[in-house]
């Protein structure tokens, strides 16, 4: 199932449109969501100038004015040499935290973090994390619970993507967003494998984008 969380560069650019790629496109994972559309640049492949042009020509497809502005700013670093595009992921991913929620967010979060080179931040249930933590209690369909995060796990101004397996009432993701915002991070997106839409959980996300892989029936 994890493979479905990624899509290949082939899908993104269209088959046969990546002549400079020296690795097989299918080996190049890319998270398909607004927070991550630059993650496709994170892997250590080599490019030629044709490929660089292909990437630049897709800039208008990137959603969100902020990302587009950052991308264009970063693209000034291009000098036409085969490896110049390597500078791009550094600009994006050093400021990105991939936040996973215990328990099943720990299945889906870390591989995505590894694939795009982002820092993984665990949000855990009470009394699991050693050291100093901040806590956020929340209400579930069946009772209450609490999420904790290490103090210092994220820095003020960090951009965070929150990953979990499921959104039902949205209480868990809402608590995760509150924790991260209390620590000064900006939650740019939430992503779950599945949503239970009848519970209207996305309405509790304060307008944050929510990426859902599959819909329940
Ligand atoms: O949208 P919500 O109503 O908050 O529900 C979603 C949460 O419920 C499940 O975890 P659960 O709280 O059952 O804990 P678990 O990970 O210990 O199974 C699921 O893995 C989500 O984290
Ligand atoms: N309604 C639900 N179904 C399955 N898993 C859940 N976790 C929280 N709510 C759930």
mmCIF file of N, CA and C and ligand atoms in Angstrom, residues 140-142 166 168 196 199, ligand 2:
data_model
loop_
_atom_site.group_PDB
_atom_site.id
_atom_site.type_symbol
_atom_site.label_atom_id
_atom_site.label_comp_id
_atom_site.label_asym_id
_atom_site.label_seq_id
_atom_site.Cartn_x
_atom_site.Cartn_y
_atom_site.Cartn_z
ATOM 1 N N UNK A 140 -12.014 11.718 21.082
ATOM 2 C CA UNK A 140 -12.189 10.766 19.986
ATOM 3 C C UNK A 140 -13.642 10.307 19.924
ATOM 4 N N UNK A 141 -13.944 9.421 18.961
ATOM 5 C CA UNK A 141 -15.283 8.830 18.918
ATOM 6 C C UNK A 141 -15.581 8.091 20.212
ATOM 7 N N UNK A 142 -14.514 7.562 20.805
ATOM 8 C CA UNK A 142 -14.712 6.709 21.986
ATOM 9 C C UNK A 142 -13.778 7.171 23.101
ATOM 10 N N UNK A 166 -5.542 7.324 9.226
ATOM 11 C CA UNK A 166 -6.979 7.528 9.077
ATOM 12 C C UNK A 166 -7.434 8.827 9.711
ATOM 13 N N UNK A 168 -11.001 10.248 11.103
ATOM 14 C CA UNK A 168 -12.405 9.944 11.398
ATOM 15 C C UNK A 168 -13.067 11.246 11.850
ATOM 16 N N UNK A 196 -12.939 8.873 6.732
ATOM 17 C CA UNK A 196 -14.340 8.481 6.930
ATOM 18 C C UNK A 196 -15.157 9.763 6.797
ATOM 19 N N UNK A 199 -17.942 11.449 9.063
ATOM 20 C CA UNK A 199 -17.627 12.019 10.383
ATOM 21 C C UNK A 199 -17.114 13.460 10.290
HETATM 22 N N1 LIG B 2 -14.604 4.759 12.883
HETATM 23 C C1 LIG B 2 -13.388 4.218 12.886
HETATM 24 N N2 LIG B 2 -13.126 3.125 12.166
HETATM 25 C C2 LIG B 2 -11.901 2.587 12.159
HETATM 26 N N3 LIG B 2 -10.860 3.084 12.825
HETATM 27 C C3 LIG B 2 -11.075 4.172 13.563
HETATM 28 N N4 LIG B 2 -10.262 4.887 14.341
HETATM 29 C C4 LIG B 2 -10.963 5.910 14.854
HETATM 30 N N5 LIG B 2 -12.223 5.868 14.425
HETATM 31 C C5 LIG B 2 -12.324 4.801 13.627
#
